GROMACS .gro file of C-alpha atoms in nm:
model
  388
    1UNK     CA    1   2.710   4.912   6.391
    2UNK     CA    2   2.679   4.623   6.136
    3UNK     CA    3   2.358   4.420   6.090
    4UNK     CA    4   2.487   4.116   6.286
    5UNK     CA    5   2.572   4.340   6.592
    6UNK     CA    6   2.239   4.516   6.561
    7UNK     CA    7   2.048   4.178   6.563
    8UNK     CA    8   2.257   4.058   6.862
    9UNK     CA    9   2.183   4.373   7.058
   10UNK     CA   10   1.818   4.338   6.978
   11UNK     CA   11   1.819   3.981   7.092
   12UNK     CA   12   1.982   4.061   7.418
   13UNK     CA   13   1.728   4.335   7.480
   14UNK     CA   14   1.448   4.091   7.389
   15UNK     CA   15   1.571   3.836   7.642
   16UNK     CA   16   1.581   4.099   7.913
   17UNK     CA   17   1.235   4.219   7.834
   18UNK     CA   18   1.102   3.862   7.855
   19UNK     CA   19   1.270   3.814   8.194
   20UNK     CA   20   1.134   4.142   8.328
   21UNK     CA   21   0.783   4.056   8.214
   22UNK     CA   22   0.823   3.716   8.365
   23UNK     CA   23   0.902   3.865   8.697
   24UNK     CA   24   0.573   4.051   8.686
   25UNK     CA   25   0.394   3.718   8.672
   26UNK     CA   26   0.628   3.563   8.942
   27UNK     CA   27   0.503   3.838   9.173
   28UNK     CA   28   0.141   3.893   9.057
   29UNK     CA   29   0.060   3.528   9.000
   30UNK     CA   30   0.313   3.304   9.175
   31UNK     CA   31   0.329   3.503   9.493
   32UNK     CA   32  -0.002   3.710   9.490
   33UNK     CA   33  -0.226   3.440   9.356
   34UNK     CA   34  -0.092   3.098   9.463
   35UNK     CA   35   0.116   3.145   9.771
   36UNK     CA   36  -0.215   3.142   9.962
   37UNK     CA   37  -0.262   2.773   9.877
   38UNK     CA   38   0.060   2.684  10.068
   39UNK     CA   39  -0.009   2.911  10.362
   40UNK     CA   40  -0.376   2.812  10.393
   41UNK     CA   41  -0.314   2.491  10.592
   42UNK     CA   42  -0.098   2.685  10.843
   43UNK     CA   43  -0.373   2.946  10.883
   44UNK     CA   44  -0.625   2.664  10.949
   45UNK     CA   45  -0.400   2.504  11.202
   46UNK     CA   46  -0.357   2.836  11.389
   47UNK     CA   47  -0.720   2.903  11.391
   48UNK     CA   48  -0.697   3.217  11.177
   49UNK     CA   49  -0.916   3.061  10.905
   50UNK     CA   50  -1.161   2.777  10.895
   51UNK     CA   51  -1.202   2.556  10.590
   52UNK     CA   52  -1.513   2.753  10.507
   53UNK     CA   53  -1.324   3.079  10.553
   54UNK     CA   54  -1.051   2.944  10.334
   55UNK     CA   55  -1.302   2.872  10.058
   56UNK     CA   56  -1.452   3.220  10.084
   57UNK     CA   57  -1.094   3.370  10.064
   58UNK     CA   58  -1.019   3.154   9.753
   59UNK     CA   59  -1.353   3.251   9.584
   60UNK     CA   60  -1.295   3.620   9.676
   61UNK     CA   61  -0.952   3.599   9.513
   62UNK     CA   62  -1.103   3.454   9.191
   63UNK     CA   63  -1.378   3.718   9.204
   64UNK     CA   64  -1.112   3.985   9.223
   65UNK     CA   65  -0.936   3.822   8.934
   66UNK     CA   66  -1.253   3.840   8.736
   67UNK     CA   67  -1.303   4.207   8.818
   68UNK     CA   68  -0.934   4.272   8.719
   69UNK     CA   69  -1.003   4.103   8.388
   70UNK     CA   70  -1.304   4.315   8.329
   71UNK     CA   71  -1.108   4.630   8.408
   72UNK     CA   72  -0.837   4.519   8.169
   73UNK     CA   73  -1.063   4.468   7.869
   74UNK     CA   74  -1.006   4.825   7.761
   75UNK     CA   75  -0.629   4.817   7.837
   76UNK     CA   76  -0.415   4.869   7.529
   77UNK     CA   77  -0.050   4.759   7.474
   78UNK     CA   78   0.102   5.108   7.487
   79UNK     CA   79  -0.038   5.156   7.844
   80UNK     CA   80   0.055   4.809   7.977
   81UNK     CA   81   0.383   4.925   8.134
   82UNK     CA   82   0.197   5.135   8.391
   83UNK     CA   83  -0.022   4.839   8.494
   84UNK     CA   84   0.284   4.614   8.525
   85UNK     CA   85   0.409   4.848   8.789
   86UNK     CA   86   0.073   4.887   8.956
   87UNK     CA   87   0.016   4.510   8.983
   88UNK     CA   88   0.365   4.436   9.131
   89UNK     CA   89   0.350   4.699   9.392
   90UNK     CA   90  -0.011   4.635   9.472
   91UNK     CA   91   0.056   4.271   9.514
   92UNK     CA   92   0.352   4.331   9.749
   93UNK     CA   93   0.132   4.555   9.960
   94UNK     CA   94  -0.152   4.292   9.982
   95UNK     CA   95   0.094   4.029  10.095
   96UNK     CA   96   0.239   4.244  10.375
   97UNK     CA   97  -0.110   4.353  10.493
   98UNK     CA   98  -0.224   3.987  10.534
   99UNK     CA   99   0.047   3.961  10.799
  100UNK     CA  100  -0.166   4.199  11.012
  101UNK     CA  101  -0.508   4.046  10.974
  102UNK     CA  102  -0.691   3.791  11.190
  103UNK     CA  103  -1.051   3.869  11.081
  104UNK     CA  104  -1.190   3.629  10.823
  105UNK     CA  105  -1.385   3.914  10.655
  106UNK     CA  106  -1.070   4.133  10.623
  107UNK     CA  107  -0.863   3.845  10.490
  108UNK     CA  108  -1.141   3.773  10.232
  109UNK     CA  109  -1.145   4.140  10.125
  110UNK     CA  110  -0.763   4.164  10.082
  111UNK     CA  111  -0.756   3.837   9.893
  112UNK     CA  112  -1.014   3.990   9.651
  113UNK     CA  113  -0.791   4.288   9.599
  114UNK     CA  114  -0.491   4.063   9.537
  115UNK     CA  115  -0.695   3.871   9.274
  116UNK     CA  116  -0.756   4.200   9.093
  117UNK     CA  117  -0.384   4.263   9.082
  118UNK     CA  118  -0.318   3.915   8.961
  119UNK     CA  119  -0.551   3.957   8.659
  120UNK     CA  120  -0.385   4.292   8.581
  121UNK     CA  121  -0.042   4.138   8.594
  122UNK     CA  122  -0.149   3.855   8.355
  123UNK     CA  123  -0.302   4.082   8.104
  124UNK     CA  124  -0.047   4.371   8.131
  125UNK     CA  125   0.263   4.151   8.121
  126UNK     CA  126   0.123   3.963   7.821
  127UNK     CA  127   0.026   4.278   7.630
  128UNK     CA  128   0.354   4.442   7.706
  129UNK     CA  129   0.570   4.156   7.594
  130UNK     CA  130   0.368   3.992   7.312
  131UNK     CA  131   0.207   4.300   7.163
  132UNK     CA  132   0.393   4.618   7.254
  133UNK     CA  133   0.746   4.472   7.239
  134UNK     CA  134   0.647   4.223   6.969
  135UNK     CA  135   0.824   3.928   7.135
  136UNK     CA  136   0.581   3.636   7.068
  137UNK     CA  137   0.870   3.396   7.097
  138UNK     CA  138   0.906   3.501   7.460
  139UNK     CA  139   0.576   3.346   7.574
  140UNK     CA  140   0.737   3.035   7.738
  141UNK     CA  141   0.973   3.239   7.943
  142UNK     CA  142   0.687   3.493   8.033
  143UNK     CA  143   0.448   3.227   8.159
  144UNK     CA  144   0.727   3.018   8.329
  145UNK     CA  145   0.737   3.310   8.568
  146UNK     CA  146   0.415   3.177   8.740
  147UNK     CA  147   0.579   2.839   8.806
  148UNK     CA  148   0.893   3.007   8.935
  149UNK     CA  149   0.686   3.221   9.172
  150UNK     CA  150   0.501   2.913   9.298
  151UNK     CA  151   0.811   2.716   9.369
  152UNK     CA  152   1.006   3.011   9.512
  153UNK     CA  153   0.721   3.116   9.745
  154UNK     CA  154   0.668   2.756   9.866
  155UNK     CA  155   1.039   2.724   9.957
  156UNK     CA  156   1.038   3.063  10.128
  157UNK     CA  157   0.754   2.930  10.337
  158UNK     CA  158   0.955   2.614  10.417
  159UNK     CA  159   1.248   2.847  10.541
  160UNK     CA  160   0.997   3.061  10.742
  161UNK     CA  161   0.846   2.756  10.909
  162UNK     CA  162   1.203   2.625  11.002
  163UNK     CA  163   1.258   2.965  11.166
  164UNK     CA  164   0.948   2.904  11.376
  165UNK     CA  165   0.744   3.179  11.204
  166UNK     CA  166   0.366   3.165  11.207
  167UNK     CA  167   0.147   3.252  10.908
  168UNK     CA  168   0.176   3.623  10.976
  169UNK     CA  169   0.553   3.607  10.945
  170UNK     CA  170   0.526   3.401  10.634
  171UNK     CA  171   0.313   3.674  10.465
  172UNK     CA  172   0.552   3.936  10.568
  173UNK     CA  173   0.848   3.747  10.420
  174UNK     CA  174   0.653   3.696  10.088
  175UNK     CA  175   0.560   4.067  10.084
  176UNK     CA  176   0.922   4.185  10.128
  177UNK     CA  177   1.055   3.935   9.864
  178UNK     CA  178   0.778   4.060   9.620
  179UNK     CA  179   0.877   4.424   9.679
  180UNK     CA  180   1.249   4.349   9.615
  181UNK     CA  181   1.173   4.170   9.285
  182UNK     CA  182   0.925   4.438   9.182
  183UNK     CA  183   1.184   4.706   9.231
  184UNK     CA  184   1.435   4.503   9.032
  185UNK     CA  185   1.194   4.481   8.732
  186UNK     CA  186   1.054   4.836   8.764
  187UNK     CA  187   1.309   5.018   8.529
  188UNK     CA  188   1.172   4.827   8.227
  189UNK     CA  189   0.824   4.972   8.285
  190UNK     CA  190   0.907   5.333   8.365
  191UNK     CA  191   0.837   5.440   8.005
  192UNK     CA  192   0.631   5.303   7.713
  193UNK     CA  193   0.943   5.261   7.502
  194UNK     CA  194   0.939   4.968   7.255
  195UNK     CA  195   1.316   4.945   7.283
  196UNK     CA  196   1.557   4.885   6.994
  197UNK     CA  197   1.345   4.605   6.863
  198UNK     CA  198   1.166   4.660   6.524
  199UNK     CA  199   0.924   4.458   6.334
  200UNK     CA  200   1.202   4.380   6.090
  201UNK     CA  201   1.430   4.267   6.370
  202UNK     CA  202   1.150   4.061   6.513
  203UNK     CA  203   1.118   3.874   6.186
  204UNK     CA  204   1.488   3.798   6.190
  205UNK     CA  205   1.485   3.663   6.539
  206UNK     CA  206   1.156   3.472   6.550
  207UNK     CA  207   1.185   3.096   6.470
  208UNK     CA  208   1.051   3.019   6.125
  209UNK     CA  209   0.860   2.720   6.246
  210UNK     CA  210   0.649   2.905   6.501
  211UNK     CA  211   0.281   2.818   6.467
  212UNK     CA  212   0.097   3.112   6.308
  213UNK     CA  213  -0.243   2.930   6.266
  214UNK     CA  214  -0.542   3.155   6.349
  215UNK     CA  215  -0.804   2.967   6.539
  216UNK     CA  216  -1.164   3.059   6.615
  217UNK     CA  217  -1.189   3.298   6.906
  218UNK     CA  218  -1.503   3.202   7.094
  219UNK     CA  219  -1.439   2.825   7.120
  220UNK     CA  220  -1.089   2.918   7.243
  221UNK     CA  221  -1.249   3.140   7.507
  222UNK     CA  222  -1.488   2.866   7.620
  223UNK     CA  223  -1.202   2.604   7.636
  224UNK     CA  224  -0.992   2.849   7.840
  225UNK     CA  225  -1.281   2.902   8.082
  226UNK     CA  226  -1.324   2.526   8.133
  227UNK     CA  227  -0.959   2.493   8.178
  228UNK     CA  228  -0.969   2.756   8.460
  229UNK     CA  229  -1.235   2.549   8.633
  230UNK     CA  230  -1.052   2.221   8.570
  231UNK     CA  231  -0.714   2.291   8.737
  232UNK     CA  232  -0.839   2.518   9.020
  233UNK     CA  233  -0.958   2.256   9.260
  234UNK     CA  234  -0.612   2.090   9.260
  235UNK     CA  235  -0.444   2.430   9.277
  236UNK     CA  236  -0.648   2.542   9.569
  237UNK     CA  237  -0.674   2.238   9.781
  238UNK     CA  238  -0.372   2.014   9.707
  239UNK     CA  239  -0.162   2.108  10.014
  240UNK     CA  240  -0.471   2.084  10.243
  241UNK     CA  241  -0.545   1.743  10.095
  242UNK     CA  242  -0.192   1.630  10.151
  243UNK     CA  243  -0.175   1.762  10.509
  244UNK     CA  244  -0.502   1.592  10.596
  245UNK     CA  245  -0.407   1.255  10.438
  246UNK     CA  246  -0.043   1.251  10.521
  247UNK     CA  247   0.043   1.455  10.824
  248UNK     CA  248   0.412   1.366  10.800
  249UNK     CA  249   0.454   1.495  10.442
  250UNK     CA  250   0.525   1.864  10.423
  251UNK     CA  251   0.261   2.002  10.193
  252UNK     CA  252   0.484   2.302  10.091
  253UNK     CA  253   0.716   2.060   9.923
  254UNK     CA  254   0.423   1.913   9.723
  255UNK     CA  255   0.344   2.269   9.619
  256UNK     CA  256   0.697   2.327   9.518
  257UNK     CA  257   0.669   2.022   9.285
  258UNK     CA  258   0.353   2.187   9.139
  259UNK     CA  259   0.553   2.499   9.069
  260UNK     CA  260   0.863   2.323   8.941
  261UNK     CA  261   0.644   2.135   8.705
  262UNK     CA  262   0.490   2.452   8.573
  263UNK     CA  263   0.808   2.645   8.494
  264UNK     CA  264   0.983   2.417   8.244
  265UNK     CA  265   0.649   2.290   8.097
  266UNK     CA  266   0.600   2.628   7.935
  267UNK     CA  267   0.901   2.555   7.706
  268UNK     CA  268   0.793   2.192   7.650
  269UNK     CA  269   0.447   2.283   7.546
  270UNK     CA  270   0.567   2.575   7.332
  271UNK     CA  271   0.797   2.336   7.142
  272UNK     CA  272   0.498   2.092   7.105
  273UNK     CA  273   0.286   2.385   6.986
  274UNK     CA  274   0.548   2.460   6.717
  275UNK     CA  275   0.555   2.102   6.593
  276UNK     CA  276   0.189   1.997   6.625
  277UNK     CA  277  -0.007   2.326   6.601
  278UNK     CA  278  -0.258   2.484   6.833
  279UNK     CA  279  -0.540   2.226   6.795
  280UNK     CA  280  -0.342   1.910   6.851
  281UNK     CA  281  -0.124   2.043   7.136
  282UNK     CA  282  -0.419   2.195   7.325
  283UNK     CA  283  -0.601   1.862   7.316
  284UNK     CA  284  -0.302   1.665   7.445
  285UNK     CA  285  -0.243   1.930   7.716
  286UNK     CA  286  -0.604   1.912   7.834
  287UNK     CA  287  -0.612   1.526   7.845
  288UNK     CA  288  -0.291   1.507   8.043
  289UNK     CA  289  -0.422   1.769   8.287
  290UNK     CA  290  -0.742   1.588   8.334
  291UNK     CA  291  -0.562   1.267   8.422
  292UNK     CA  292  -0.356   1.466   8.679
  293UNK     CA  293  -0.661   1.617   8.830
  294UNK     CA  294  -0.833   1.285   8.878
  295UNK     CA  295  -0.523   1.089   8.991
  296UNK     CA  296  -0.558   1.140   9.367
  297UNK     CA  297  -0.907   0.981   9.357
  298UNK     CA  298  -0.763   0.656   9.207
  299UNK     CA  299  -0.422   0.664   9.374
  300UNK     CA  300  -0.474   0.784   9.730
  301UNK     CA  301  -0.111   0.777   9.839
  302UNK     CA  302   0.182   1.018   9.876
  303UNK     CA  303   0.309   0.915   9.532
  304UNK     CA  304  -0.032   0.985   9.387
  305UNK     CA  305  -0.039   1.343   9.530
  306UNK     CA  306   0.316   1.416   9.411
  307UNK     CA  307   0.242   1.281   9.063
  308UNK     CA  308  -0.084   1.478   9.044
  309UNK     CA  309   0.117   1.799   9.143
  310UNK     CA  310   0.360   1.722   8.869
  311UNK     CA  311   0.102   1.654   8.596
  312UNK     CA  312  -0.131   1.945   8.686
  313UNK     CA  313   0.157   2.178   8.744
  314UNK     CA  314   0.321   2.059   8.424
  315UNK     CA  315   0.012   2.133   8.212
  316UNK     CA  316  -0.192   2.430   8.349
  317UNK     CA  317   0.065   2.700   8.249
  318UNK     CA  318   0.117   2.503   7.934
  319UNK     CA  319  -0.244   2.573   7.855
  320UNK     CA  320  -0.181   2.939   7.901
  321UNK     CA  321   0.138   2.920   7.687
  322UNK     CA  322  -0.054   2.761   7.401
  323UNK     CA  323  -0.384   2.957   7.426
  324UNK     CA  324  -0.267   3.322   7.498
  325UNK     CA  325  -0.050   3.358   7.186
  326UNK     CA  326  -0.328   3.189   6.983
  327UNK     CA  327  -0.565   3.440   7.122
  328UNK     CA  328  -0.336   3.722   7.036
  329UNK     CA  329  -0.308   3.602   6.670
  330UNK     CA  330  -0.698   3.592   6.657
  331UNK     CA  331  -0.721   3.940   6.817
  332UNK     CA  332  -0.511   4.095   6.541
  333UNK     CA  333  -0.794   4.006   6.305
  334UNK     CA  334  -1.079   4.124   6.523
  335UNK     CA  335  -0.908   4.417   6.691
  336UNK     CA  336  -1.051   4.311   7.030
  337UNK     CA  337  -0.853   4.267   7.357
  338UNK     CA  338  -0.895   3.900   7.345
  339UNK     CA  339  -0.626   3.841   7.606
  340UNK     CA  340  -0.849   4.021   7.864
  341UNK     CA  341  -1.155   3.826   7.747
  342UNK     CA  342  -0.956   3.509   7.791
  343UNK     CA  343  -0.853   3.606   8.135
  344UNK     CA  344  -1.211   3.688   8.211
  345UNK     CA  345  -1.329   3.345   8.110
  346UNK     CA  346  -1.048   3.183   8.307
  347UNK     CA  347  -1.159   3.388   8.606
  348UNK     CA  348  -1.518   3.273   8.582
  349UNK     CA  349  -1.411   2.913   8.578
  350UNK     CA  350  -1.191   2.970   8.881
  351UNK     CA  351  -1.481   3.116   9.077
  352UNK     CA  352  -1.700   2.824   9.000
  353UNK     CA  353  -1.441   2.565   9.088
  354UNK     CA  354  -1.392   2.639   9.469
  355UNK     CA  355  -1.769   2.699   9.517
  356UNK     CA  356  -1.843   2.368   9.351
  357UNK     CA  357  -1.570   2.194   9.555
  358UNK     CA  358  -1.709   2.352   9.876
  359UNK     CA  359  -2.064   2.234   9.801
  360UNK     CA  360  -1.962   1.876   9.706
  361UNK     CA  361  -1.737   1.858  10.012
  362UNK     CA  362  -2.035   1.947  10.237
  363UNK     CA  363  -2.230   1.667  10.090
  364UNK     CA  364  -1.957   1.392  10.087
  365UNK     CA  365  -1.695   1.517  10.326
  366UNK     CA  366  -1.437   1.443  10.067
  367UNK     CA  367  -1.281   1.617   9.770
  368UNK     CA  368  -1.310   1.311   9.542
  369UNK     CA  369  -1.632   1.426   9.371
  370UNK     CA  370  -1.491   1.781   9.328
  371UNK     CA  371  -1.163   1.655   9.164
  372UNK     CA  372  -1.369   1.427   8.926
  373UNK     CA  373  -1.597   1.706   8.836
  374UNK     CA  374  -1.297   1.921   8.754
  375UNK     CA  375  -1.153   1.644   8.544
  376UNK     CA  376  -1.486   1.622   8.351
  377UNK     CA  377  -1.463   2.002   8.283
  378UNK     CA  378  -1.127   1.939   8.119
  379UNK     CA  379  -1.253   1.647   7.912
  380UNK     CA  380  -1.537   1.871   7.786
  381UNK     CA  381  -1.281   2.135   7.696
  382UNK     CA  382  -1.100   1.860   7.500
  383UNK     CA  383  -1.419   1.773   7.315
  384UNK     CA  384  -1.477   2.141   7.229
  385UNK     CA  385  -1.118   2.164   7.100
  386UNK     CA  386  -1.215   1.902   6.827
  387UNK     CA  387  -1.429   2.186   6.679
  388UNK     CA  388  -1.173   2.464   6.738
   0.00000   0.00000   0.00000
């Protein structure tokens, strides 16, 4: 086989690997993590959960995410394929089990376990593709899987509602869909094979203008934690806000907009990252995200909520696309599993966010102060990025 054919074969294999890793995040994050946001209003209407119970379930999910990140700190790239399988199958099981539960305590517990699998999916898929397979150029496609999962799960819920299904039926449909996708992606993770790709082949297929700047690790971790706090209030409560303020507007469609904004944004922010570098792109990303988080406070209308969904959805996975490859470059110097540390910081931010929102809502009976607080966290992250 000549050199050109070898490179083309390696490129096809690389694209396939990126898609398979992306499916892990579609399941573990898009379905396992964020589908709850779209089903939550239905569960409240049915009396399965109260607003307080929903906040507890959200916080438990983020606590599970934190625990998963802690467990993943010692995970190494050559073992990541096992955890990709574990997270996809575990997530599918959690989704299906939620169809059987009516107790708030049980729902909170299962959401905690689902959060653990979400963190494992994020770290394992990132390690497997970016480090083990060496496909750093595949980061946009990898993280676009989260947005695809959000949009796909939201529209599956719209279909389920049109069929007259309650929240239990919705969970069951999501569990079945996650299982099918997990089985489709599973062959890639049955072994720890690096594939036909070599480091030389990687150099030949990686764009020469890819940003290779190494930034300071700990400011990056702090920024990432604040970003986790900054977006999570919108990501947790947006459909509930929409349903409360505009009963005639289907909140699932707003959530679809959130997901549709996230998927292509990974490519846009990756391109901006290549042109502007880590520091400048991260600052721009965080500022736009802060504006999106605060927007419903200043523009309390259907258009305001839709635009907020588009702006926050179009930036929060962009933050991941910028920061995680930057962390991986820094990790190569320190030898630490910085991807897991970043995920841990993100998890801490996401635990604080719903708890803060719940406390502020109890005082003011509005989410305006919580949204503004989240926007302030993103502004602080922007200021820290000036010292990155």
